[in-house]
Each structure stands twice: as structure tokens, then as C-alpha cells.
CSV table of C-alpha atoms in Angstrom, one decimal:
chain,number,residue,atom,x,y,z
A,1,UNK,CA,4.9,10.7,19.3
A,2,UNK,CA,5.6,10.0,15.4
A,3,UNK,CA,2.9,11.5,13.4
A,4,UNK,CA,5.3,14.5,12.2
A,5,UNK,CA,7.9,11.9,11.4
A,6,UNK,CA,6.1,12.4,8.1
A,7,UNK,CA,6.9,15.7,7.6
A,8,UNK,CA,10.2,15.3,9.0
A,9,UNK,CA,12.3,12.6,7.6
A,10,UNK,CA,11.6,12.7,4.3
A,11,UNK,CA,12.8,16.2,3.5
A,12,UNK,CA,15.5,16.7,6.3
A,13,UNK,CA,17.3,12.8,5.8
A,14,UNK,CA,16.9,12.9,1.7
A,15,UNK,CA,18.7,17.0,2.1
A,16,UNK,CA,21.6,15.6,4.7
A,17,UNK,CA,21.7,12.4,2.6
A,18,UNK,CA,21.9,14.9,-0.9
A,19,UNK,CA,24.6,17.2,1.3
A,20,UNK,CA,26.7,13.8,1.7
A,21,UNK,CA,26.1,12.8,-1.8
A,22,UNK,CA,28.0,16.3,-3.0
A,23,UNK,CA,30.7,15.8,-0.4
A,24,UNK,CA,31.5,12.5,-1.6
A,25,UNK,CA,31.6,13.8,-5.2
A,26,UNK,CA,33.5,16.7,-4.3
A,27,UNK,CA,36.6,14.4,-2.9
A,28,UNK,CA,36.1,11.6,-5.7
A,29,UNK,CA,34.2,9.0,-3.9
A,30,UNK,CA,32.1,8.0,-6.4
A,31,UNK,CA,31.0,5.0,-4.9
A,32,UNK,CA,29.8,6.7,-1.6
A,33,UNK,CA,28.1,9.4,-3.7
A,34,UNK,CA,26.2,6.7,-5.8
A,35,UNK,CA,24.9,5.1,-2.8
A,36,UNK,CA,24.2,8.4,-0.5
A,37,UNK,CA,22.1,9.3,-3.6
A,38,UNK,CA,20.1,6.7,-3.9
A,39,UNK,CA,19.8,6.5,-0.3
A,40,UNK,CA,18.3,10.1,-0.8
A,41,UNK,CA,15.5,8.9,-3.2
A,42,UNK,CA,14.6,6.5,-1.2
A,43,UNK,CA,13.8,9.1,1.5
A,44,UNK,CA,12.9,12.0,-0.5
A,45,UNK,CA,11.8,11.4,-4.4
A,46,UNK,CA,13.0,14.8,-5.0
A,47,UNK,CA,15.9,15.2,-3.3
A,48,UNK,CA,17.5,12.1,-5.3
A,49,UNK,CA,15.7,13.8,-8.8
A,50,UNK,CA,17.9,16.7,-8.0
A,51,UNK,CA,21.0,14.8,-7.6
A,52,UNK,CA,20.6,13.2,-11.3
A,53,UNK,CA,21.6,16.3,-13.2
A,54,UNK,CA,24.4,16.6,-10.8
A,55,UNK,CA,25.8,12.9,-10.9
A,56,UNK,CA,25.3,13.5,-15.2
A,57,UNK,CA,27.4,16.3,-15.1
A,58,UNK,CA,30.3,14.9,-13.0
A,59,UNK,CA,30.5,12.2,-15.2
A,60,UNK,CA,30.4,14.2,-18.6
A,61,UNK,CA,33.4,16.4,-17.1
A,62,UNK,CA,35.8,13.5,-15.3
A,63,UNK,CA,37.8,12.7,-18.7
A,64,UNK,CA,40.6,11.6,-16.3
A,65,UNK,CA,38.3,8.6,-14.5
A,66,UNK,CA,38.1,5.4,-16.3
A,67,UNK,CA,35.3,5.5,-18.8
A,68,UNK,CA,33.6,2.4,-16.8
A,69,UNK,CA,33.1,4.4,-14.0
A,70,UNK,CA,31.2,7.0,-16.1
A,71,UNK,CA,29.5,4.9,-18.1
A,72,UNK,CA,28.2,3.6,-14.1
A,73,UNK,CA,27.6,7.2,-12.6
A,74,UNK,CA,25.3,7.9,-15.4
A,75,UNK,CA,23.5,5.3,-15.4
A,76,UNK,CA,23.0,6.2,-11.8
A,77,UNK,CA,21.7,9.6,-12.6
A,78,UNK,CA,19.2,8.7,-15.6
A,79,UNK,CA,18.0,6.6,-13.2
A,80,UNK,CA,17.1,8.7,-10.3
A,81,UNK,CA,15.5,10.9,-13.2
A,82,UNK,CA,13.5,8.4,-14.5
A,83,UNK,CA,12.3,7.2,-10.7
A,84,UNK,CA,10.9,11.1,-9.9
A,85,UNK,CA,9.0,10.4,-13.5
A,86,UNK,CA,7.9,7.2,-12.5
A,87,UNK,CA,7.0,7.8,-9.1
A,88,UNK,CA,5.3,11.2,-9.9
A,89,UNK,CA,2.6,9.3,-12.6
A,90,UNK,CA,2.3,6.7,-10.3
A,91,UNK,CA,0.9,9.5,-7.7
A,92,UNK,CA,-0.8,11.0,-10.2
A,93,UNK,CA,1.3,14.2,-10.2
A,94,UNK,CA,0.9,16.2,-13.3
A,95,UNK,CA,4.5,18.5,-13.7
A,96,UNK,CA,3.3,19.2,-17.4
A,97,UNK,CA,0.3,20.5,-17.0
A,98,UNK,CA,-1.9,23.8,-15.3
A,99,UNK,CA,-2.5,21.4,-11.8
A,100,UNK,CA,1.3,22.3,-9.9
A,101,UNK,CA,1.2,26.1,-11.4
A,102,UNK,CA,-2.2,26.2,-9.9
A,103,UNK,CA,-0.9,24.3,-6.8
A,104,UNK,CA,2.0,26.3,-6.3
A,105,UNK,CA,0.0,29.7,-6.5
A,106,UNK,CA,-2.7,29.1,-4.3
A,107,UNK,CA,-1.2,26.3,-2.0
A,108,UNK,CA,2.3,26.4,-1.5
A,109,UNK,CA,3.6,30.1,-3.1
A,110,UNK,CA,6.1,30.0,-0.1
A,111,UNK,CA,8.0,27.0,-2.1
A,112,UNK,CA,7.5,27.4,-5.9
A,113,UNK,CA,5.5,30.9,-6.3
A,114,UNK,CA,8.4,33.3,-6.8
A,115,UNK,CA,6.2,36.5,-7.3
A,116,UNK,CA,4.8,36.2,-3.3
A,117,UNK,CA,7.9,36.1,-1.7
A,118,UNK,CA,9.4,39.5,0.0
A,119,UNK,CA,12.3,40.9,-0.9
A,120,UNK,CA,14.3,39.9,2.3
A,121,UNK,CA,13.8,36.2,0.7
A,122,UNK,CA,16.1,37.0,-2.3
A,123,UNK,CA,18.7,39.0,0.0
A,124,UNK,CA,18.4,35.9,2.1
A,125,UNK,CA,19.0,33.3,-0.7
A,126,UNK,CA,21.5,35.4,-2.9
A,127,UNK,CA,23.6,35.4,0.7
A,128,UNK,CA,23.5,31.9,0.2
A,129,UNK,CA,24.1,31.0,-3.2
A,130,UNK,CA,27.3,33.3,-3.2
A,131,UNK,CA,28.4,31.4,-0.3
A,132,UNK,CA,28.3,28.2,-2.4
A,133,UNK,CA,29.9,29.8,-5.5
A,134,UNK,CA,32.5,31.1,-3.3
A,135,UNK,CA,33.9,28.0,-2.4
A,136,UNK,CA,33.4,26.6,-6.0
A,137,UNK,CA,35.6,29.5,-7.1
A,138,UNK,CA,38.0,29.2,-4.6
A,139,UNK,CA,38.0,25.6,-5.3
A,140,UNK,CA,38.6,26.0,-9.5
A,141,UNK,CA,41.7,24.3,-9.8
A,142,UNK,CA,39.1,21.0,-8.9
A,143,UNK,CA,36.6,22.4,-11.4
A,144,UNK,CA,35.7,18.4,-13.0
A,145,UNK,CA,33.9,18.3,-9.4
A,146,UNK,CA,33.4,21.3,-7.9
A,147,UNK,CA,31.1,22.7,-11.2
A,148,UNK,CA,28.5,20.0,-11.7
A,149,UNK,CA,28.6,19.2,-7.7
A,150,UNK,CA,28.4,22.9,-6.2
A,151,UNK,CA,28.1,25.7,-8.9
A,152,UNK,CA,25.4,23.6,-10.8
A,153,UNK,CA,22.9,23.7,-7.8
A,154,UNK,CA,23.9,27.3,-6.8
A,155,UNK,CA,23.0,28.6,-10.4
A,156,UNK,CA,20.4,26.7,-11.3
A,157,UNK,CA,18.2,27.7,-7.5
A,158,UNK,CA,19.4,31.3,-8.7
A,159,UNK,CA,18.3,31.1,-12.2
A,160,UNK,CA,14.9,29.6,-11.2
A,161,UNK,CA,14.0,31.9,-8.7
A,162,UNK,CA,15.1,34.7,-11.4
A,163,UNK,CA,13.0,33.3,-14.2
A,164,UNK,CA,9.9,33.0,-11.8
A,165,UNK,CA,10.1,36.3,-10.2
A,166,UNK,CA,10.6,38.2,-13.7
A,167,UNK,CA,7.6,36.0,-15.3
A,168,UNK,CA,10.4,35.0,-18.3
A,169,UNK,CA,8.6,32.9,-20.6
A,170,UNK,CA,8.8,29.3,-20.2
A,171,UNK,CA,12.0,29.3,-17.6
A,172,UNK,CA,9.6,30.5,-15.1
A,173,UNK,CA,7.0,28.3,-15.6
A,174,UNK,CA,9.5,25.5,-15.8
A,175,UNK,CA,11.4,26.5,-12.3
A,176,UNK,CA,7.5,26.3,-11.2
A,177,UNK,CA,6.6,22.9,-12.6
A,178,UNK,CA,9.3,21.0,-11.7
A,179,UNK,CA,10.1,23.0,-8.5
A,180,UNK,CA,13.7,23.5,-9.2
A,181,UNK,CA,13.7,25.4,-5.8
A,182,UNK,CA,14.4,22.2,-4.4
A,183,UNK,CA,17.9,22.4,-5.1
A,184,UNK,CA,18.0,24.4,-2.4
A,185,UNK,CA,18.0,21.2,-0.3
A,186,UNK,CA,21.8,21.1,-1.6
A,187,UNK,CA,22.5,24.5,-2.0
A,188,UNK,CA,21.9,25.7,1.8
A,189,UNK,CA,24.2,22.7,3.5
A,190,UNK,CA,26.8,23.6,1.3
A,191,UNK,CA,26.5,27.3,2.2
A,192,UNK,CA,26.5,26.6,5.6
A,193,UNK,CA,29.5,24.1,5.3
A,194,UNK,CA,31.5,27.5,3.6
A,195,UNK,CA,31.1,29.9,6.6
A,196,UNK,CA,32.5,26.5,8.6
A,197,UNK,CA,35.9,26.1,5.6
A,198,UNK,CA,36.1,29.9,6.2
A,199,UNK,CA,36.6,30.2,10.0
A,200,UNK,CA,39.0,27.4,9.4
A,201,UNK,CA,41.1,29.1,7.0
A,202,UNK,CA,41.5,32.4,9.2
A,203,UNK,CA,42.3,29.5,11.8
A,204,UNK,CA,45.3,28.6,10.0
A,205,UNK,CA,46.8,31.6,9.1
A,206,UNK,CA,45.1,32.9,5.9
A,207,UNK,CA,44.0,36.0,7.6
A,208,UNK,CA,44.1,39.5,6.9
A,209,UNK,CA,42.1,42.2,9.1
A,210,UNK,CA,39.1,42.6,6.2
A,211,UNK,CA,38.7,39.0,5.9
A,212,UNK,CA,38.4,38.0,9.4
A,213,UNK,CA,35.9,41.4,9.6
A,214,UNK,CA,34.1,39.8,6.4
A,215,UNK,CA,33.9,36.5,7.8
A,216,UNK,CA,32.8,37.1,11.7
A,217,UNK,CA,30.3,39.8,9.8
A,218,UNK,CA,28.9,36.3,8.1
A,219,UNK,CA,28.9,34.4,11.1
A,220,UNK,CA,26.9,36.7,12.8
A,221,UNK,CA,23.6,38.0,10.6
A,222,UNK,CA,24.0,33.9,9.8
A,223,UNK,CA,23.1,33.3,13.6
A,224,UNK,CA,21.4,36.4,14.4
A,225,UNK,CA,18.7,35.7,11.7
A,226,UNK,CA,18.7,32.1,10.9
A,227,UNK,CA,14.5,32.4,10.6
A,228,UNK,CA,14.5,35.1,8.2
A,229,UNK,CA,17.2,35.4,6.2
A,230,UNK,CA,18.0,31.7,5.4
A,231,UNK,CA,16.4,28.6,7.2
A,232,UNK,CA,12.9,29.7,5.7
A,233,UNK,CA,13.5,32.8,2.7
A,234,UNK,CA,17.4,32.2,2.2
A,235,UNK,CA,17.2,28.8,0.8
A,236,UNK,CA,14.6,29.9,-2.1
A,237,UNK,CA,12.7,26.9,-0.9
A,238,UNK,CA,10.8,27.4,2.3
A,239,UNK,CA,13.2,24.7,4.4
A,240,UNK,CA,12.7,25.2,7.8
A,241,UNK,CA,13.6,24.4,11.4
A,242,UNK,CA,12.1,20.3,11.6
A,243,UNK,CA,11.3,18.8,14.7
A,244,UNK,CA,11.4,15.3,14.9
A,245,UNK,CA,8.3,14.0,16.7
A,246,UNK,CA,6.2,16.2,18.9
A,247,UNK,CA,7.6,19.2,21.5
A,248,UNK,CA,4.6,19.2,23.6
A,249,UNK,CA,5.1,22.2,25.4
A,250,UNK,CA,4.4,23.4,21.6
A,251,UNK,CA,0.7,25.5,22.0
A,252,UNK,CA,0.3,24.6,18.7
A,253,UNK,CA,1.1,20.7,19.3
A,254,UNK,CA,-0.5,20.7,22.4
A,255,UNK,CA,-3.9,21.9,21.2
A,256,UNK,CA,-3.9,19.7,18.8
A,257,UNK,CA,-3.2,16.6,21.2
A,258,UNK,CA,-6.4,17.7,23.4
A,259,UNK,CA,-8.2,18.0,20.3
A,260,UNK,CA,-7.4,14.4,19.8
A,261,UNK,CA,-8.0,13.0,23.0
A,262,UNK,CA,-11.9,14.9,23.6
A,263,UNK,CA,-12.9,13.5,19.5
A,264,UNK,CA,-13.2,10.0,18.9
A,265,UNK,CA,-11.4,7.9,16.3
A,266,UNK,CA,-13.4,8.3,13.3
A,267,UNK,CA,-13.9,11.9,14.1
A,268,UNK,CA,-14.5,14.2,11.0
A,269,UNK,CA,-13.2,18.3,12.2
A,270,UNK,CA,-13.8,21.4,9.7
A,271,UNK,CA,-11.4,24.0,10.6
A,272,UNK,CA,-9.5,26.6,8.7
A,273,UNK,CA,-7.1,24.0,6.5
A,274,UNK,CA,-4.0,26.8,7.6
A,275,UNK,CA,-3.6,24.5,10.6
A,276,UNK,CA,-2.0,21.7,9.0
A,277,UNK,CA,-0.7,19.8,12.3
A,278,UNK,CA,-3.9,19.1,13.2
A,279,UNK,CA,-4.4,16.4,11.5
A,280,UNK,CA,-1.2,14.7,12.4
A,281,UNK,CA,-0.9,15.0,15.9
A,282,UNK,CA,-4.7,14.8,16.7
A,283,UNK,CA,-5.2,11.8,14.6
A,284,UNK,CA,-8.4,13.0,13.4
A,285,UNK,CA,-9.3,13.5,9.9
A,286,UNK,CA,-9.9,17.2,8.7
A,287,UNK,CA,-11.7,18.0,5.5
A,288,UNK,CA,-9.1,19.3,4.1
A,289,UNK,CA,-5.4,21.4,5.2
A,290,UNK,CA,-2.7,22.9,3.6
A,291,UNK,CA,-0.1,19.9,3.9
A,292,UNK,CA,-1.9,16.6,2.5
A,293,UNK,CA,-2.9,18.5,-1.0
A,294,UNK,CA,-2.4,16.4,-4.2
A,295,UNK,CA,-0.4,18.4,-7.5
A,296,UNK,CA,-3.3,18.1,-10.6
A,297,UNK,CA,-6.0,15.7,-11.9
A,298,UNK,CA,-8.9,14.2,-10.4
A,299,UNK,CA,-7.5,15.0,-7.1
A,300,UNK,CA,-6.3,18.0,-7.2
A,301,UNK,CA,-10.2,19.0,-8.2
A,302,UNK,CA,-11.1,17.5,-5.3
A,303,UNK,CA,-8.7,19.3,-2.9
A,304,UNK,CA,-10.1,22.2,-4.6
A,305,UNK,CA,-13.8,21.5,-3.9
A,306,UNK,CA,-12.8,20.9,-0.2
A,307,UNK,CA,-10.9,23.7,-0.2
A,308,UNK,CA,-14.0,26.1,-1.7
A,309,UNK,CA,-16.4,24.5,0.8
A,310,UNK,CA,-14.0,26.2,3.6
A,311,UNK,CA,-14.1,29.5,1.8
A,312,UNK,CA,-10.8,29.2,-0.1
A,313,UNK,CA,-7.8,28.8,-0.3
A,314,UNK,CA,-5.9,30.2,2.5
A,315,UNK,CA,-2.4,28.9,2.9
A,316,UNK,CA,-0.8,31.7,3.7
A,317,UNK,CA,-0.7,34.5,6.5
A,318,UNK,CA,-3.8,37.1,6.1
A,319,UNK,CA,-7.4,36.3,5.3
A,320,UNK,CA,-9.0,33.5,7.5
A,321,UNK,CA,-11.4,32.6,4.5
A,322,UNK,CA,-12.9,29.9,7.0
A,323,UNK,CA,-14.3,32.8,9.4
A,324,UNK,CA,-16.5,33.6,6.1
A,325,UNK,CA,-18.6,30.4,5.8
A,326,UNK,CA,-21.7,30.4,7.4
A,327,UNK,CA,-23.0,28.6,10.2
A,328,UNK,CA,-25.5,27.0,7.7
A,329,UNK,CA,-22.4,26.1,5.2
A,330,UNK,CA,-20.5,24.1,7.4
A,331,UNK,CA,-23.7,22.3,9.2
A,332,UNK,CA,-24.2,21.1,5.8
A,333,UNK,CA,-20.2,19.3,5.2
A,334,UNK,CA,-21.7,16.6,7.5
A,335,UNK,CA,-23.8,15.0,5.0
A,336,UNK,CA,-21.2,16.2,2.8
A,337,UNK,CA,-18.1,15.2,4.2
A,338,UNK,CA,-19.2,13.4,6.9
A,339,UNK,CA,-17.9,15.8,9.7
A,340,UNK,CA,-18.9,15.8,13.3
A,341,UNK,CA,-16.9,18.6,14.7
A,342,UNK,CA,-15.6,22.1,14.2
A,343,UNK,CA,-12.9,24.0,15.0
A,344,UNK,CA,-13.3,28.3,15.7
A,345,UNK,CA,-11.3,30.7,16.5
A,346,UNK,CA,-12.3,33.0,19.2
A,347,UNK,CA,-13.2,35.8,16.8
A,348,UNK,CA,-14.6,34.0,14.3
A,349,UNK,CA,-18.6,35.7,13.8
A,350,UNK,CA,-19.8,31.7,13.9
A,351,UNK,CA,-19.1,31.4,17.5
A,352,UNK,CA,-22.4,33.0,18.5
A,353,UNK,CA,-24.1,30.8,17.0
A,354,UNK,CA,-22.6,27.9,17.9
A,355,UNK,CA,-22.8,28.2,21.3
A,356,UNK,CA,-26.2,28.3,21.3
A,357,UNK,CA,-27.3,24.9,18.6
A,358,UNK,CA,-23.8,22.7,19.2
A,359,UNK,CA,-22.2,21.5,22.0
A,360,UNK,CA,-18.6,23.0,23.3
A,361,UNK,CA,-16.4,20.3,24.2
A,362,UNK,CA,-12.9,21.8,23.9
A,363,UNK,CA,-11.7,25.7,24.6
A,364,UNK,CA,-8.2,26.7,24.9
A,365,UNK,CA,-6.6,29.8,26.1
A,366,UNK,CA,-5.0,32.4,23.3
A,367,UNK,CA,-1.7,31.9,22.3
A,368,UNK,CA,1.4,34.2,20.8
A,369,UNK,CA,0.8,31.5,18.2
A,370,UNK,CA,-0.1,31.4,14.7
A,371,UNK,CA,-3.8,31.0,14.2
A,372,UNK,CA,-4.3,30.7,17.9
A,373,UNK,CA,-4.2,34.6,18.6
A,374,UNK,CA,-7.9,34.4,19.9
A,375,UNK,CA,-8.0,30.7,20.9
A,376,UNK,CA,-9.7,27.9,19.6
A,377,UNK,CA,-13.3,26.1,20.7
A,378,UNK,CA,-14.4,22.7,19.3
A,379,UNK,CA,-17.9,22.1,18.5
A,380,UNK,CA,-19.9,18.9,18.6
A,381,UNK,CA,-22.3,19.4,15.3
A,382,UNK,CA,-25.6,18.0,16.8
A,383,UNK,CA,-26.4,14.3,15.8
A,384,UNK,CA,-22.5,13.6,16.0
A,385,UNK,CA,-21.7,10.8,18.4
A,386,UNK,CA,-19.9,11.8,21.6
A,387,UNK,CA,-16.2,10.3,22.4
């Protein structure tokens, strides 16, 4: 299948794209950087917003390149600057304004809400931002690239996450608006890139006991605890493991495909908006899930009034706020929204009812899976046409 191709490509090509990007500045291709960064726009709006600072500054500190050439590399980087701005009005994102704090509070804290994360996040991320800044400072003699390609990213994911977690006025806020976090998408390939130049150099000689003992220690809380310490907290940003496509020995995946095949196209589900696959791999529309949210405006007041007629936002591990809407409630989201089915969890206290005024057409067995702890049934609301 393709539907997660979505969620896939955009962030992990427009990060390998920014990783080759700061490579390419790093050993004074300036020409592959230009075009590996505009590559990552293209791919990732973000991703290639992020590298703008970083081509700006290369240019400002290479006093030994020919001023044509950066005169060229900034015009490279006010332009993928400008193309985040334009894009972002052109989706009606609103960085300025109360809409993306809002958004990243209630919606996404685990990228741009500092104050929710746990503490083994920062241990995780300060890991690897040193490891970044420790091959920039090993690197120093090469500081007119090094600095604005490798120490730049590193300090500025640290700073933001800093500013946000200690409420510092306007920094936080900032790091929050324009998700500076992001950075991490350069930060983390780099880091891992250091553990790969450090097993190298013990390789060729440089080697005492206490380094080789500091650098296997790396290696192995790196591989032992990929999950918590970096691929998801260590990076500051919430990357984690992508699958390209569907695994469909996947419970979650898999549920979702039968979802899919007993609903008909056209299908409307209500379910807890925490399961944000299901809309992708079922190919049915949801009222609303944690993934397809818009940042401010008029729809971001809409994702909000879909989100309150599921009980509330509930992005994040704890509270099921669906299992608190009434039967009544969601019967009436079908002249509301137009839906036709709805998703429960075993426990949730609607079941009863439901299985005695709609009709079951899908039950699956409970997983060691988030959100499918007590299994899922699909309803039929009555009136709804049948697949």
C-alpha cells in the first residue's frame, strides 16, 4: 500500500536530503549543497526553511570563496526562507499568532510543547546535540563551515528547547511558533554520523583505553535505547522509526485495513481521533484525528469543534476523552458530520448500548497495542447504508 507514503516521505527524504545538504557544505560543495537543499523543500517545506539560516551563515563566514559564489548561496537561503512564508500563508498557517501555540499544546506537545516532555527527553537530546558539537569542535580548524553547518543547528535545537521548557519570554514562544525543533531533522543525522567518525578514528590508531571505553559506552545506550533516548525524545523533535508503506502484520495496520474493507467508500467513522492511521490505511474519512489538523484560522476552529464533539482533545497517552461522549452525542454527528459508523473500544461504557440499537459489523481481538488494549468493535449507526 501507499497511504503512509504521506507521512513518510516528506519528513524522512526532506531530513536525509537536509543531512546531505550539511555534508556537502561541510567539504565545500556548494553546488551539491544548493541543490540537496532545495531538493529538501521540495519534499519537506520545513526541512529546506531550516537549511536557510544555515546556507546564510556559510556564506557570511567563507571570506576566502569568491564573492559570486556568496552573493549565489544567499540568494539560495533567503529563498528557501521566503518559500516556508509563502507556502505557510498559502495554507493558511498562522506562525504569528495564538493558533500554533494552541496547536502545539493541545495537539502535538510531543514536537513543539517543551513543558510535556519527561526528563529522559532532554538527557536523550542533550546526548545528541553534544555529539554534534563534538565533532564541530574537533573540527575547529574548518570553523567557516563547520559553525553555520553543524554548531548552528546543534545550539539553536538546544536553545529552543531551553527557552520553551523555562517559559523565557518571547524565546519560548518563538521556538514554539516557528517549531525550531525541527532542526533536529539535521541535528540527529549528524549525531549519528559522529558515533560512525569516532569508531573510525579508534580504527586508525587514535586510541587510548578511556576513549575506546567512552566511545563503545556510546555505541551501546545508542543501540540499546534507540526508542527512548533518541529516535523519539533525543532528537527534541518527536522523529521517529517511518515505515514506508504498510507492515501488515502491524495490529494497528491491520485493523485498520478490515476497517476499510467491511465500510464502504464514502464511509464517515467517529472514533477516538488518537488513532491517526485510520484514516490512511482504511481509506475512510474520520471526523476528525490527531495527524490531519490545520495550525490557526478558520480551520483550526474547525478542527477544534470536531475535536470538542469527540470529547477533547486527546493526542496524547492517558485520558480517552472519546469514551466520555454519550451514546446520544455521537448518534447526533450523523446529521452533523455525516457519519455512518463508530469505532469503540472494548471498555468503552457506550458499548452496551450499542449493541443493542446499532449493528456490529467488525470486532477484533485485544492487542499489546496502543489504543487496542481492549479491542475495537465497529458500529453501523442505524439509517447508514451497508457496504
Amino acid at each position: 500500500g501507499t497511504a503512509l507514503w504521506g507521512f513518510a516521505l516528506p519528513q524522512g527524504l526532506g531530513a536525509c536530503l537536509g543531512f546531505l545538504a550539511v555534508a556537502a557544505l561541510v567539504t565545500g560543495r556548494w553546488r551539491a549543497a544548493v541543490v540537496a537543499s532545495v531538493l529538501a523543500a521540495l519534499a519537506h517545506v520545513q526541512h529546506g526553511a531550516d537549511l536557510g539560516p544555515v546556507l546564510l551563515a556559510t556564506a557570511l563566514l567563507a571570506t576566502l570563496r569568491p564573492p559570486r559564489h556568496r552573493l549565489a548561496l544567499t540568494a539560495v537561503g533567503a529563498g528557501l526562507i521566503a518559500q516556508a512564508a509563502v507556502v505557510g500563508h498559502l495554507r493558511g498557517i498562522e506562525n504569528g499568532g495564538d493558533g500554533w501555540l494552541e496547536a502545539c499544546r493541545l495537539a502535538i506537545p510531543f514536537h513543539c510543547d517543551a513543558n510535556s516532555w519527561t526528563p529522559g527527553v532532554f538527557v536523550g537530546g542533550a546526548v545528541v546535540v553534544g555529539l554534534a558539537l563534538a565533532f564541530a569542535v574537533a573540527h575547529r580548524r574548518e570553523r567557516r563551515a563547520v559553525l553555520p553547518a553543524v554548531a548552528l543547528p546543534a545550539v539553536g535545537l538546544l536553545a529552543a528547547a531551553v527557552a520553551d521548557r523555562l517559559d523565557v519570554p518571547l524565546f519560548g514562544q518563538l521556538a514554539q511558533r516557528f517549531n525550531v525543533y525541527r532542526l533536529a531533522g539535521l541535528v540527529l543525522p549528524m549525531a549519528a554520523f559522529t558515533l560512525v567518525w569516532l569508531a573510525a578514528r579508534l580504527w586508525d590508531g587514535y586510541r587510548t583505553p578511556r576513549r575506546a571505553a567512552a566511545v563503545v559506552m556510546l555505541w551501546v545506550v545508542w543501540l540499546a535505547g534507540p526508542d527512548a533516548a533518541f529516535h523519539q525524545g533525543g532528537s527534541f523533535a518527536g522523529l521517529t522509526k517511518i515505515n514506508v508503506g504498510y507492515d501488515r502484520s502491524d495490529p494497528g495496520v491491520a485493523a485498520a485495513l478490515a476497517v476499510g474493507r467491511v465500510t464502504e467508500p464514502g464511509a464517515v467513522i467517529a472514533a477516538d481521533p488518537a488513532i491517526y492511521w485510520l484514516r490512511a490505511v482504511s481509506r475512510r474519512a474520520v471526523v476528525a484525528d490527531c495527524k490531519g489538523i490545520a495550525f490557526g484560522g478558520a480551520a483550526w476552529a474547525e478542527d477544534n469543534a470536531r475535536m470538542e464533539a469527540l470529547g477533547g482533545w486527546a493526542c496524547t497517552p492517558g485520558l480517552r476523552r472519546f469514551a466520555g461522549v454519550t451514546a446520544d452525542a455521537v448518534e447526533a454527528l450523523a446529521g452533523r458530520y455525516g457519519v455512518t459508523h463508530v469505532l469503540l473500544a472494548g471498555n468503552d461504557p457506550k458499548r452496551e448500548y450499542a449493541e443493542t440499537h446499532w449493528d456490529l459489523v467488525l470486532e477484533t481481538e485485544p492487542q499489546a497495542y496502543p489504543l487496542m488494549e481492549f479491542g475495537w468493535s465497529l458500529f453501523r449507526l442505524p439509517g447508514s447504508p451497508r457496504s
